[in-house]
């Protein structure tokens, strides 16, 4: 999974294909100094291991 971020750090586009992200940047005439392409697959394990069920464990009070 790749994410294309603009120079302000705002996520503009996500796709599993690196070339699709680059094509998106070209479509909006963003040159390589105005965006950053990041491989988001590194963080996939962290997301899978995260349990969002708040009913587990102690009280939130």
CSV table of C-alpha atoms in Angstrom, one decimal:
chain,number,residue,atom,x,y,z
A,1,UNK,CA,0.0,0.0,0.0
A,2,UNK,CA,1.4,3.4,-1.0
A,3,UNK,CA,0.4,6.8,0.2
A,4,UNK,CA,1.1,10.1,-1.6
A,5,UNK,CA,1.5,13.1,0.8
A,6,UNK,CA,1.8,16.7,-0.3
A,7,UNK,CA,4.6,18.9,0.9
A,8,UNK,CA,2.4,20.0,3.8
A,9,UNK,CA,2.1,16.4,4.9
A,10,UNK,CA,-1.6,15.9,3.9
A,11,UNK,CA,-2.4,12.5,2.6
A,12,UNK,CA,-3.7,13.0,-1.0
A,13,UNK,CA,-4.0,9.5,-2.4
A,14,UNK,CA,-3.7,5.8,-1.3
A,15,UNK,CA,-3.4,2.8,-3.6
A,16,UNK,CA,-1.7,-0.6,-3.7
A,17,UNK,CA,0.1,0.3,-6.9
A,18,UNK,CA,3.0,2.7,-6.7
A,19,UNK,CA,2.6,3.7,-10.4
A,20,UNK,CA,-1.0,4.7,-9.7
A,21,UNK,CA,0.2,7.1,-7.0
A,22,UNK,CA,2.7,8.6,-9.3
A,23,UNK,CA,0.1,9.0,-12.1
A,24,UNK,CA,-2.1,10.8,-9.6
A,25,UNK,CA,0.7,13.2,-8.8
A,26,UNK,CA,1.3,13.8,-12.6
A,27,UNK,CA,-2.5,14.3,-13.1
A,28,UNK,CA,-2.4,17.3,-10.7
A,29,UNK,CA,1.0,18.4,-12.0
A,30,UNK,CA,2.8,17.8,-8.7
A,31,UNK,CA,6.5,17.4,-9.3
A,32,UNK,CA,8.7,15.2,-7.0
A,33,UNK,CA,9.7,18.2,-4.8
A,34,UNK,CA,6.0,18.7,-3.9
A,35,UNK,CA,5.1,15.2,-2.8
A,36,UNK,CA,6.4,12.3,-0.8
A,37,UNK,CA,5.5,8.7,-1.7
A,38,UNK,CA,5.5,6.3,1.3
A,39,UNK,CA,5.2,2.6,1.5
A,40,UNK,CA,2.4,2.1,4.1
A,41,UNK,CA,2.8,-1.7,4.2
A,42,UNK,CA,5.3,-1.4,7.0
A,43,UNK,CA,2.6,-0.3,9.4
A,44,UNK,CA,0.1,-3.0,8.4
A,45,UNK,CA,1.2,-5.3,11.2
A,46,UNK,CA,0.7,-2.6,13.8
A,47,UNK,CA,-2.9,-2.1,12.5
A,48,UNK,CA,-3.7,-5.8,12.6
A,49,UNK,CA,-2.3,-6.2,16.1
A,50,UNK,CA,-4.4,-3.2,17.4
A,51,UNK,CA,-7.5,-4.2,19.3
A,52,UNK,CA,-10.1,-1.5,19.2
A,53,UNK,CA,-12.5,-3.3,21.5
A,54,UNK,CA,-12.8,-0.9,24.5
A,55,UNK,CA,-14.9,-3.4,26.5
A,56,UNK,CA,-11.7,-5.4,27.2
A,57,UNK,CA,-9.8,-4.6,30.3
A,58,UNK,CA,-10.5,-2.1,33.1
A,59,UNK,CA,-12.8,0.9,33.3
A,60,UNK,CA,-12.2,4.1,31.3
A,61,UNK,CA,-13.3,6.2,34.3
